[in-house]
mmCIF file of C-alpha atoms in Angstrom:
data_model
loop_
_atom_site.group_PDB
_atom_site.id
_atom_site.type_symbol
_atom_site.label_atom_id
_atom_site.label_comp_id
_atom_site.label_asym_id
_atom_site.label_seq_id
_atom_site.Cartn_x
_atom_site.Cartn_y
_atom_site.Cartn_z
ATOM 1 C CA UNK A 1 0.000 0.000 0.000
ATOM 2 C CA UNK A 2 1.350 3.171 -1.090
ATOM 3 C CA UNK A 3 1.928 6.431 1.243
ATOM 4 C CA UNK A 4 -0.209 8.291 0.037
ATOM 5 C CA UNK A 5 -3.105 5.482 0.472
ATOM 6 C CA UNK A 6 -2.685 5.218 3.932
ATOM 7 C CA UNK A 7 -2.702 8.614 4.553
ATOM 8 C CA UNK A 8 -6.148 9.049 2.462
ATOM 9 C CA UNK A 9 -7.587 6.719 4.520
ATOM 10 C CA UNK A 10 -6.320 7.795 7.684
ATOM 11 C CA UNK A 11 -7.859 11.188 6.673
ATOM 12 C CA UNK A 12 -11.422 9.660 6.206
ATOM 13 C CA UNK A 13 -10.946 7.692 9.456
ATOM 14 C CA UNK A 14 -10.339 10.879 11.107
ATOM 15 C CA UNK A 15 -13.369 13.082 9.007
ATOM 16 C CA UNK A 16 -15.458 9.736 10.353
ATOM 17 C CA UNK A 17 -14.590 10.162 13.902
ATOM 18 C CA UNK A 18 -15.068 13.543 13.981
ATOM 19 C CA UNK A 19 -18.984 13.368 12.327
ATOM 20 C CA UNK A 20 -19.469 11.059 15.346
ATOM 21 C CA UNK A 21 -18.389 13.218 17.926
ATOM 22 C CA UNK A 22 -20.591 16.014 16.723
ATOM 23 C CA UNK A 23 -23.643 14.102 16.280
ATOM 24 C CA UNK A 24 -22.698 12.885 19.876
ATOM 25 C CA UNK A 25 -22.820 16.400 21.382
ATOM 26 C CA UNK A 26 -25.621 17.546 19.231
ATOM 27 C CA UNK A 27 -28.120 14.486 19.892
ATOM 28 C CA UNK A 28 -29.612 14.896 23.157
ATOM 29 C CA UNK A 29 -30.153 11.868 25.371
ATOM 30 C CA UNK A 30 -33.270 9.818 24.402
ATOM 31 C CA UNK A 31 -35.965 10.728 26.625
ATOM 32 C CA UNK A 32 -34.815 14.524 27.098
ATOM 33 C CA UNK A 33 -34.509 17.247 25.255
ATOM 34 C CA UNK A 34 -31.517 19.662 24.768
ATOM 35 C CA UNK A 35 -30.630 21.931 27.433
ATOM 36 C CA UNK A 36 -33.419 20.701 29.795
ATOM 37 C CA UNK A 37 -31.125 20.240 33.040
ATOM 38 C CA UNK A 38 -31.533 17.470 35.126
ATOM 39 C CA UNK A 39 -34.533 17.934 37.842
ATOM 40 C CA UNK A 40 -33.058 18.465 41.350
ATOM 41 C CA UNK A 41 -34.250 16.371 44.471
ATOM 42 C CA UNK A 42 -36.885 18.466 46.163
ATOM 43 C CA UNK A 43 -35.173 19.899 49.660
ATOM 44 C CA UNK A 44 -36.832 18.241 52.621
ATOM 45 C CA UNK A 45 -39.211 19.874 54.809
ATOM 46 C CA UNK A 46 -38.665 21.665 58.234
ATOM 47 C CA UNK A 47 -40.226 20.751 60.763
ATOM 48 C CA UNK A 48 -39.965 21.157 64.514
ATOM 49 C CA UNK A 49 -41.130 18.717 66.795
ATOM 50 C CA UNK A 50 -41.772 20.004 70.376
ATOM 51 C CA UNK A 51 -41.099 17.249 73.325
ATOM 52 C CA UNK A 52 -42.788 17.975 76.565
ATOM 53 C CA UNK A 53 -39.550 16.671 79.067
ATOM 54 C CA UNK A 54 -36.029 16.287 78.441
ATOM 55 C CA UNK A 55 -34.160 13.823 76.449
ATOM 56 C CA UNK A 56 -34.497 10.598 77.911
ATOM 57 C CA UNK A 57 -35.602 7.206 76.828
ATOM 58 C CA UNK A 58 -39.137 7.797 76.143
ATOM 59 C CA UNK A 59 -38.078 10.022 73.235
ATOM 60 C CA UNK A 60 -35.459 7.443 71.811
ATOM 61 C CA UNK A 61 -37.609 6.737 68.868
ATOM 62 C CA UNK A 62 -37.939 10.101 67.811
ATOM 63 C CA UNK A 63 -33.968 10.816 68.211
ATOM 64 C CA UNK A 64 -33.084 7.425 66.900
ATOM 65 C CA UNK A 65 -35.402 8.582 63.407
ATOM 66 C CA UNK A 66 -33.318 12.041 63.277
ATOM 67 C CA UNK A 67 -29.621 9.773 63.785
ATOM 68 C CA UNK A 68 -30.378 6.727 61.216
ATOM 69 C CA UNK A 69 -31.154 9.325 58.756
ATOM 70 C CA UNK A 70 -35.278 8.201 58.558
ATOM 71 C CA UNK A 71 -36.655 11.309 58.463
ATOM 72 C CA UNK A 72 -33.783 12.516 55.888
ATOM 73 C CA UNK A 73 -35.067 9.335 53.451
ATOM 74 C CA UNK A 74 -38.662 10.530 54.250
ATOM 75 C CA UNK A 75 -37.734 13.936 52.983
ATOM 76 C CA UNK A 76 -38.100 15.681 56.437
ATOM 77 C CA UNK A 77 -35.788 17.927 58.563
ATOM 78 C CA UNK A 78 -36.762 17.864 61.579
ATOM 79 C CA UNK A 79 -35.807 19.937 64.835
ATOM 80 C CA UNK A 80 -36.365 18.669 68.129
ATOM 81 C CA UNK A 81 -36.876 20.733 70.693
ATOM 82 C CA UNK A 82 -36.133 19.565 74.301
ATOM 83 C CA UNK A 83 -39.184 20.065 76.745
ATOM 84 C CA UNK A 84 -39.338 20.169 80.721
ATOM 85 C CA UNK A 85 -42.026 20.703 83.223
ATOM 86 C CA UNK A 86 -44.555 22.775 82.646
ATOM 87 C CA UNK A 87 -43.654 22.771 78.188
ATOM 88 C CA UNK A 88 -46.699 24.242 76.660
ATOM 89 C CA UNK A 89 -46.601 21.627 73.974
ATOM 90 C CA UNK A 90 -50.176 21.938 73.172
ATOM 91 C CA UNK A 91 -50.081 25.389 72.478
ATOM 92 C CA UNK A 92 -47.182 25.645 70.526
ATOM 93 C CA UNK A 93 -48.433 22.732 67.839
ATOM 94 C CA UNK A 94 -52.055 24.497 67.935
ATOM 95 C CA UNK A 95 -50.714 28.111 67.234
ATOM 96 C CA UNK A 96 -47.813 26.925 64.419
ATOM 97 C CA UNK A 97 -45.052 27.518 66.954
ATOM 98 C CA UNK A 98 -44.323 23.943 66.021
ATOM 99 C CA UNK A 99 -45.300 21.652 63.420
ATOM 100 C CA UNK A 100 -45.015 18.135 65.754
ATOM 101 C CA UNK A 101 -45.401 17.886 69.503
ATOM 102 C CA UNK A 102 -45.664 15.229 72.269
ATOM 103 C CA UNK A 103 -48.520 15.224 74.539
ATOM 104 C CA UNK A 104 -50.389 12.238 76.766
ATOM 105 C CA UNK A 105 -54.021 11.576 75.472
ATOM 106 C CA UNK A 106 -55.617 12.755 78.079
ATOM 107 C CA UNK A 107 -54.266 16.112 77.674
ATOM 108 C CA UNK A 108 -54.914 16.096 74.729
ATOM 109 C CA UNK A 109 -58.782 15.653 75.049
ATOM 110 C CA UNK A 110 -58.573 18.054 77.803
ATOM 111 C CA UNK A 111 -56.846 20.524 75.534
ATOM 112 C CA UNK A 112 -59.549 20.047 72.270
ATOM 113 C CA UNK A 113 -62.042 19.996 74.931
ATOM 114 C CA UNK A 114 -60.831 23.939 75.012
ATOM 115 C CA UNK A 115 -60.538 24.308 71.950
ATOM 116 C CA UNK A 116 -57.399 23.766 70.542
ATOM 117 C CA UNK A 117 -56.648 22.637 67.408
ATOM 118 C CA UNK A 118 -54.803 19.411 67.952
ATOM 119 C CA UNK A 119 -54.811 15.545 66.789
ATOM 120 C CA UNK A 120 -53.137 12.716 67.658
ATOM 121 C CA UNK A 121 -50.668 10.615 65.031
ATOM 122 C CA UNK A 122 -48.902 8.124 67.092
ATOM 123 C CA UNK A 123 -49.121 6.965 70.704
ATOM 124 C CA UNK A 124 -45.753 5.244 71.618
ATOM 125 C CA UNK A 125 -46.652 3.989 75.053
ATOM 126 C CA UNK A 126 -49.927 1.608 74.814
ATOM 127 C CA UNK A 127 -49.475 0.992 78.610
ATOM 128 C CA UNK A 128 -49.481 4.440 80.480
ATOM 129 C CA UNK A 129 -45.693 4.172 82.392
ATOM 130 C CA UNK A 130 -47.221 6.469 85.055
ATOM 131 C CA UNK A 131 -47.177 5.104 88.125
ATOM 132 C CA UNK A 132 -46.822 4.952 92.417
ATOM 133 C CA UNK A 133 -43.940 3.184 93.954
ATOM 134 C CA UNK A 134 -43.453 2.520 97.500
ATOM 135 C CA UNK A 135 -40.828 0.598 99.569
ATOM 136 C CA UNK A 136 -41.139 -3.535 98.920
ATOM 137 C CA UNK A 137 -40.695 -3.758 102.737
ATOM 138 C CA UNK A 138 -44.308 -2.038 103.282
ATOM 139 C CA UNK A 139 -45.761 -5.647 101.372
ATOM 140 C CA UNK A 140 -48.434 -3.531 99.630
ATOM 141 C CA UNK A 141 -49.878 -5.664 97.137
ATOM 142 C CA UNK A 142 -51.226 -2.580 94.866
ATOM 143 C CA UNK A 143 -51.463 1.229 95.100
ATOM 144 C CA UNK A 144 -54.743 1.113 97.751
ATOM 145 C CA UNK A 145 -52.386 -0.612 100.341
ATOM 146 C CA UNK A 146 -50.016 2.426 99.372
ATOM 147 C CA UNK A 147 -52.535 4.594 99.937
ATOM 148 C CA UNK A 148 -53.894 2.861 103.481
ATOM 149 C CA UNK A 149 -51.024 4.692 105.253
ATOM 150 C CA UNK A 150 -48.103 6.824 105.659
ATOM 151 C CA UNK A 151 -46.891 9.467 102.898
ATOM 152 C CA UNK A 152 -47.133 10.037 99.377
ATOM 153 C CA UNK A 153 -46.015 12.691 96.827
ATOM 154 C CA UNK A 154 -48.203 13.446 94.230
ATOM 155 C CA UNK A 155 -48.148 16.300 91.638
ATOM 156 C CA UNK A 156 -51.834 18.116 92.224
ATOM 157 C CA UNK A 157 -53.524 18.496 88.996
ATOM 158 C CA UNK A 158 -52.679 14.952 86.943
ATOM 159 C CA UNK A 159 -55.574 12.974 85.676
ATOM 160 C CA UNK A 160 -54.091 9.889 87.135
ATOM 161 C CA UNK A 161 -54.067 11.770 90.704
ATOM 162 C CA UNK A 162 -57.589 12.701 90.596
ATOM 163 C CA UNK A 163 -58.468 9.258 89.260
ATOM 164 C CA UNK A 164 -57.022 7.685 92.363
ATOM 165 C CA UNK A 165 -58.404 10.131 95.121
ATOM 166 C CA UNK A 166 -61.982 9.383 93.560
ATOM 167 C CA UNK A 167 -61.550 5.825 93.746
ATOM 168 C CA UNK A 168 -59.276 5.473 97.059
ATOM 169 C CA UNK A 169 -59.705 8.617 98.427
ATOM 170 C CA UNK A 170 -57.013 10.123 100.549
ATOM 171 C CA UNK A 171 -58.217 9.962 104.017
ATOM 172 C CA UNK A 172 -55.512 7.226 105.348
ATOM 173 C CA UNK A 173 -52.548 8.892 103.943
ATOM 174 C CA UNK A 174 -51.319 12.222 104.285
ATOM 175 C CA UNK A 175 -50.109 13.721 100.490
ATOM 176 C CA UNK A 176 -47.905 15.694 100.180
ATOM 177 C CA UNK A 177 -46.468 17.330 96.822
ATOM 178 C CA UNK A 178 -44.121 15.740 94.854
ATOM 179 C CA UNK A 179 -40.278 17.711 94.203
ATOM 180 C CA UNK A 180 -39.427 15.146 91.122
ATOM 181 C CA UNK A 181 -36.425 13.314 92.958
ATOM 182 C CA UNK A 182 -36.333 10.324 94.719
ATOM 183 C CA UNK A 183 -34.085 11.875 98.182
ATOM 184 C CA UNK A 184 -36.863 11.465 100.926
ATOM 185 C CA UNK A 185 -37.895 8.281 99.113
ATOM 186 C CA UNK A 186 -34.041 6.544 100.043
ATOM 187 C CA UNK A 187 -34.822 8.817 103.651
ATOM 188 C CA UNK A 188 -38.327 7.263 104.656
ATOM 189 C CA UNK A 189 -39.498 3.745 104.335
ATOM 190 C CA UNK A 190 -43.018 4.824 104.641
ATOM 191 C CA UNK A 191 -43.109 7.239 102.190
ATOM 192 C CA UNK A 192 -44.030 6.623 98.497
ATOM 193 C CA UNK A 193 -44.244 8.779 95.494
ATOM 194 C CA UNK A 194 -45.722 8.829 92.039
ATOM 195 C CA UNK A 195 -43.378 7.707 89.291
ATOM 196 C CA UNK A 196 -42.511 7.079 86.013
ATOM 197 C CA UNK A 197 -41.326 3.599 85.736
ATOM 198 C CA UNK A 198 -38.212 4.242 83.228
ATOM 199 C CA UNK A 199 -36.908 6.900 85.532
ATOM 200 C CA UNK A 200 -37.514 7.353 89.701
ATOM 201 C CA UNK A 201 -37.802 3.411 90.156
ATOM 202 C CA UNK A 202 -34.238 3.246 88.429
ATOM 203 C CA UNK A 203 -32.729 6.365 90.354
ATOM 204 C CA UNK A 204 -33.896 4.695 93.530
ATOM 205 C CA UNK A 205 -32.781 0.509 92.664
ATOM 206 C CA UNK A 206 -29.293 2.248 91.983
ATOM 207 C CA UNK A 207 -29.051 4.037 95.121
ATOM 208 C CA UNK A 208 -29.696 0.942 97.161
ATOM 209 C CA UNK A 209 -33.541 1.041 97.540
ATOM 210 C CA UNK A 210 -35.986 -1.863 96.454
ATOM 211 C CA UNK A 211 -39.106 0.120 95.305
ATOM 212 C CA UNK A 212 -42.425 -1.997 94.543
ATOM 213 C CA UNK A 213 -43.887 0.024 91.468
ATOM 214 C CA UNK A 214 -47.231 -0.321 91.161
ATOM 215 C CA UNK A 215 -48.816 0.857 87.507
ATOM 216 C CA UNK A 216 -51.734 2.782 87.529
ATOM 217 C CA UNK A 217 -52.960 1.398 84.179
ATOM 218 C CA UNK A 218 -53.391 -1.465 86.206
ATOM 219 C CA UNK A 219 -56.588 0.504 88.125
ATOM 220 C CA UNK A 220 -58.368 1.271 85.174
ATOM 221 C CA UNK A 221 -56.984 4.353 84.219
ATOM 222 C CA UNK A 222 -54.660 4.136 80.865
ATOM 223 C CA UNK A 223 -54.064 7.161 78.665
ATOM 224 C CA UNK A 224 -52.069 6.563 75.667
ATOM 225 C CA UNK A 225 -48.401 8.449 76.315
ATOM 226 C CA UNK A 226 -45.514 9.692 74.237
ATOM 227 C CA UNK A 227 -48.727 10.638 72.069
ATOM 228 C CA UNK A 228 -47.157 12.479 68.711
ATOM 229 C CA UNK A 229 -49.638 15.227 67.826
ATOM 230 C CA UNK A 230 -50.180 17.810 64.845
ATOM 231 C CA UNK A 231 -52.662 20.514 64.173
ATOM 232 C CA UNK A 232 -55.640 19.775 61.969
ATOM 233 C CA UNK A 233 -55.424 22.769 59.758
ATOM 234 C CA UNK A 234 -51.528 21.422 59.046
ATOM 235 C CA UNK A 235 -52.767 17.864 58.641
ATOM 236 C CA UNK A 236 -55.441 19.524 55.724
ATOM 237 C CA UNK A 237 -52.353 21.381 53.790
ATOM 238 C CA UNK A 238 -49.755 19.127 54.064
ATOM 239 C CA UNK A 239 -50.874 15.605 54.594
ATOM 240 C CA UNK A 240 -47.694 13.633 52.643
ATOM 241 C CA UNK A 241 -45.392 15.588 55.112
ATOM 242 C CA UNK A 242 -47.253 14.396 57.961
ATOM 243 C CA UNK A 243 -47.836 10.596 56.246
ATOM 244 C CA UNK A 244 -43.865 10.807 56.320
ATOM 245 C CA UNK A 245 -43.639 12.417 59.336
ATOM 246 C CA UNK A 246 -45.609 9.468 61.366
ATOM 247 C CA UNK A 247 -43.731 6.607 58.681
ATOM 248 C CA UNK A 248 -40.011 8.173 60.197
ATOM 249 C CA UNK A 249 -41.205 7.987 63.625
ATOM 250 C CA UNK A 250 -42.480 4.055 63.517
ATOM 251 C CA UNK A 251 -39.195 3.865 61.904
ATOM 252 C CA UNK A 252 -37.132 5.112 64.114
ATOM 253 C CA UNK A 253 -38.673 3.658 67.345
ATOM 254 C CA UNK A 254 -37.872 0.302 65.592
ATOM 255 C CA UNK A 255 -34.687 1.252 65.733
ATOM 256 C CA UNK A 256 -34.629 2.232 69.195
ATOM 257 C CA UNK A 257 -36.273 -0.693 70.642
ATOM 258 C CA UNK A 258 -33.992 -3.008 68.466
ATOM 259 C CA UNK A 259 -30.649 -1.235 69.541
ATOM 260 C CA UNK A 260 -31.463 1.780 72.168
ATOM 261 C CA UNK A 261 -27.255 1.929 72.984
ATOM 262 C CA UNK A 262 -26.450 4.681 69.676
ATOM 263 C CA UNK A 263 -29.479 6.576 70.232
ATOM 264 C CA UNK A 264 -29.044 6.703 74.111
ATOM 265 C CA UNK A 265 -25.271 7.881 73.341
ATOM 266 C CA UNK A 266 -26.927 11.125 71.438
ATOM 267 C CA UNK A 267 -29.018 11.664 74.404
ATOM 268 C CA UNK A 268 -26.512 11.385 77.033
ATOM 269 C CA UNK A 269 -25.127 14.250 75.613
ATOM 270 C CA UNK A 270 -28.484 16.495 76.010
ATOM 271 C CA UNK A 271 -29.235 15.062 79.482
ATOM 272 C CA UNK A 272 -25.791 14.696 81.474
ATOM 273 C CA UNK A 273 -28.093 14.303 84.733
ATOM 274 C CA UNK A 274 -28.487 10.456 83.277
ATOM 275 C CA UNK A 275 -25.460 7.755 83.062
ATOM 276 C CA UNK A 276 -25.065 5.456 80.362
ATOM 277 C CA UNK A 277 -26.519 2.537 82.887
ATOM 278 C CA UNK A 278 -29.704 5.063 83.614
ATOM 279 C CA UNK A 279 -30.150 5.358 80.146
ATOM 280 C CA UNK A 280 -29.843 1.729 79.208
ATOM 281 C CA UNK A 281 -32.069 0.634 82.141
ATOM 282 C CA UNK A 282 -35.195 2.893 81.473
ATOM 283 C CA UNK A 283 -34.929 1.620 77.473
ATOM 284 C CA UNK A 284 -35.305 -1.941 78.714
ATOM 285 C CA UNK A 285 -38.061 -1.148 81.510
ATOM 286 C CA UNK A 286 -40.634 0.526 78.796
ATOM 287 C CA UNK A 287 -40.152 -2.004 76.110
ATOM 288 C CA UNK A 288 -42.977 -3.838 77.300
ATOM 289 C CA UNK A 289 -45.130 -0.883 77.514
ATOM 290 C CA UNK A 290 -44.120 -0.134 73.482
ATOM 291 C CA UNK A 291 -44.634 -2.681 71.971
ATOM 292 C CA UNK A 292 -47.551 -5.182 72.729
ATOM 293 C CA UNK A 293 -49.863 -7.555 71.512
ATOM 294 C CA UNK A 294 -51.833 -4.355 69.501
ATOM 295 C CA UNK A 295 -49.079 -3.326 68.411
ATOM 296 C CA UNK A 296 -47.166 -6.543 66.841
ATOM 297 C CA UNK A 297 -50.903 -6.936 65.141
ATOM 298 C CA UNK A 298 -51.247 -2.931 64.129
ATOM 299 C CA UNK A 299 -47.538 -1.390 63.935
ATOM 300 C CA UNK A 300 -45.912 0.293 66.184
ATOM 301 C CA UNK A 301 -48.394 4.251 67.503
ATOM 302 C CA UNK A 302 -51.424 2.218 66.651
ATOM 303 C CA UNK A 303 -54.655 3.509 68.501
ATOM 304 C CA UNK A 304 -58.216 2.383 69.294
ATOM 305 C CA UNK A 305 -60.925 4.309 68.934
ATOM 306 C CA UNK A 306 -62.400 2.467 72.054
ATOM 307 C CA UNK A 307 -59.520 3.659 74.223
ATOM 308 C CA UNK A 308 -59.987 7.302 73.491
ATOM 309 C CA UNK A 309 -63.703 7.079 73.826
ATOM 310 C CA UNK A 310 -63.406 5.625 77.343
ATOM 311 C CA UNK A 311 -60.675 7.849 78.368
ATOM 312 C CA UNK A 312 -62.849 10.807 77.677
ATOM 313 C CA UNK A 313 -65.802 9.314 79.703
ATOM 314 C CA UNK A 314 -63.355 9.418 82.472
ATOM 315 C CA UNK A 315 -62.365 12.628 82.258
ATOM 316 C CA UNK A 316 -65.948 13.806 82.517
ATOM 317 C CA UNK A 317 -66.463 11.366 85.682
ATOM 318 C CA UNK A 318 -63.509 13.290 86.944
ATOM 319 C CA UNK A 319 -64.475 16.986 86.589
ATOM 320 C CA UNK A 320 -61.763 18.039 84.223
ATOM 321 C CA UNK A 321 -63.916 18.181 81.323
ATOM 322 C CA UNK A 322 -67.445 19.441 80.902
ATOM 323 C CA UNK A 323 -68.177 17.483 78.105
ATOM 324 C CA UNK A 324 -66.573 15.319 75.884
ATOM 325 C CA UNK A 325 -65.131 16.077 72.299
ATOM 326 C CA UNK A 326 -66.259 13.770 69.599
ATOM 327 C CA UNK A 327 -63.585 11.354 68.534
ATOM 328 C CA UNK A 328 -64.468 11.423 64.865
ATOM 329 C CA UNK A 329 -63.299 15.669 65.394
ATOM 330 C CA UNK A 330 -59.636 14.384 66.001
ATOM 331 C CA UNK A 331 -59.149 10.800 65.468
ATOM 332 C CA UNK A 332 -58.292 10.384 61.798
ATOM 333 C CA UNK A 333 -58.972 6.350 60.118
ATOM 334 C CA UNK A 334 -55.590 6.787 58.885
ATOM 335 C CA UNK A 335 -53.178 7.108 61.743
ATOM 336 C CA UNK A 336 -54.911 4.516 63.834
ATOM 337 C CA UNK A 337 -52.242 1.951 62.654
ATOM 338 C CA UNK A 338 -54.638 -0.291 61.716
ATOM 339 C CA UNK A 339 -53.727 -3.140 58.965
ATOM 340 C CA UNK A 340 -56.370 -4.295 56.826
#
């Protein structure tokens, strides 16, 4: 082959090449047309989410959904704000302060009973953790032997508390109010206190007590707790965020009850009054008040309509309601958790 072939056809190789190229930059990609740039990922959603105590264990679900990056795949960014005593929860969520809150159920009728614009999404305790403990050396068999004698604490104004005088009365033991620690507890082997079984029963095993905790559930008086709530008018304008809101949550207390040690580690770092031990203790004490019977059938925050109509006939008995709010106003078919 001569010189001058080859470089002939090296020229048409190169003039071939070349037509390629350009039809290559000039074609756009099947399915799209030119200079149509590629659609961005929509930028998630902030939200706050208002807790009504501190970071401990009953919130792991919720911190555990923010760390394993749930609400992230859900599209959410969510900001939790730490509560305490006192948090108006309710009246943040109602007036837009925040878009997520945590509130028991039966403040939660109390609060729509004046008025307020709230609904619940997701009730993480299905046994109410609320409870009275006394010292196992007393042998009380249940929360009227507590209440036969000596001294309790109780916080004035709880639903539980007025549920109990009405049924027990107080005439056989002098109350007193409670301070929220456990120091006259360790002090006074008659005296008992209300309680919250993942925290004061803990406090008070570690520092060489033996309380007997007695649940008040176990009386007939058993809110839903840990309740997640929104406002209705939010619920009617943005109903996927809250959908995705409630799915990240049932995520993330999976996570928590499955593993609570990562989660608890994030915590410790809000709430340096707990240990490590504290912290692992009260994750393993309210797994059985989590996740149940209901909720291995439902999903995790399921609800029964039953339960809040009962709970709101109580509060009527009671005298902290005049009348009853109809369920149907604020219990919505599709965050009851039921599976069809």
């Amino acid at each position: 082959m001569s010189g001058r072939l080859v470089k002939l056809l090296g020229c048409v190789g190169l003039l071939v090449a070349a037509s390629a190229c350009s039809r290559q930059k000039e074609e756009p990609a099947q399915g799209a047309q030119a200079g149509t740039p590629a659609p961005r990922k929509a930028a998630p959603a902030k939200v706050k989410l208002a807790l009504n105590w501190v970071a401990e264990p009953e919130f792991g679900g919720f911190y555990a959904a923010r760390e394993s990056g749930a609400f992230t795949r859900h599209g959410l960014e969510v900001d939790i704000l730490g509560g305490g005593a006192g948090a108006p929860v309710q009246q943040m969520v109602a007036t837009g302060k925040a878009e997520f809150g945590i509130s028991g159920a039966d403040e939660i009728i109390t609060a729509r009973a004046r008025g307020l614009d709230v609904i619940p999404l997701f009730a993480v305790y299905q046994t109410s953790p609320h409870a009275i403990m006394a010292h196992a050396s007393r042998g009380a068999k249940g929360i009227q032997d507590v209440l036969s004698s000596g001294t309790v604490a109780l916080e004035p104004g709880l639903s539980y508390v007025a549920f109990l005088k009405k049924k027990y009365s107080f005439d056989k033991v002098k109350v007193v109010p409670y301070d929220g620690g456990v120091a006259r507890f360790l002090a006074d082997k008659d005296f008992a206190q209300q309680c919250f079984v993942t925290a004061e029963p803990i406090a008070a095993r570690r520092q060489g007590a033996t309380p007997a905790v007695f649940l008040v559930a176990d009386e007939g008086f058993n809110p839903y707790i840990a309740v997640v709530i929104t406002r209705r008018q939010y619920w009617k304008e943005h109903p996927e965020q809250v959908k995705a809101f409630v799915a990240a949550v049932r995520e993330g207390w999976r996570v928590y009850l499955d593993n609570p040690g990562p989660t608890n580690a994030v915590m410790g770092k809000l709430n340096t009054t707990m240990d490590a031990e504290t912290f692992a203790a009260g994750a393993e004490a309210q797994k059985p008040l989590i996740e149940t019977e209901e909720t291995k059938a439902r999903g995790l925050g399921a609800m029964k309509r039953e339960r809040w109509e009962q709970l709101s006939q109580q509060l009527v008995e009671l005298g902290l309601i005049d009348k009853a709010p109809s369920v149907d106003e604020y219990l919505l078919p599709e965050f009851t958790g039921a599976r069809e």
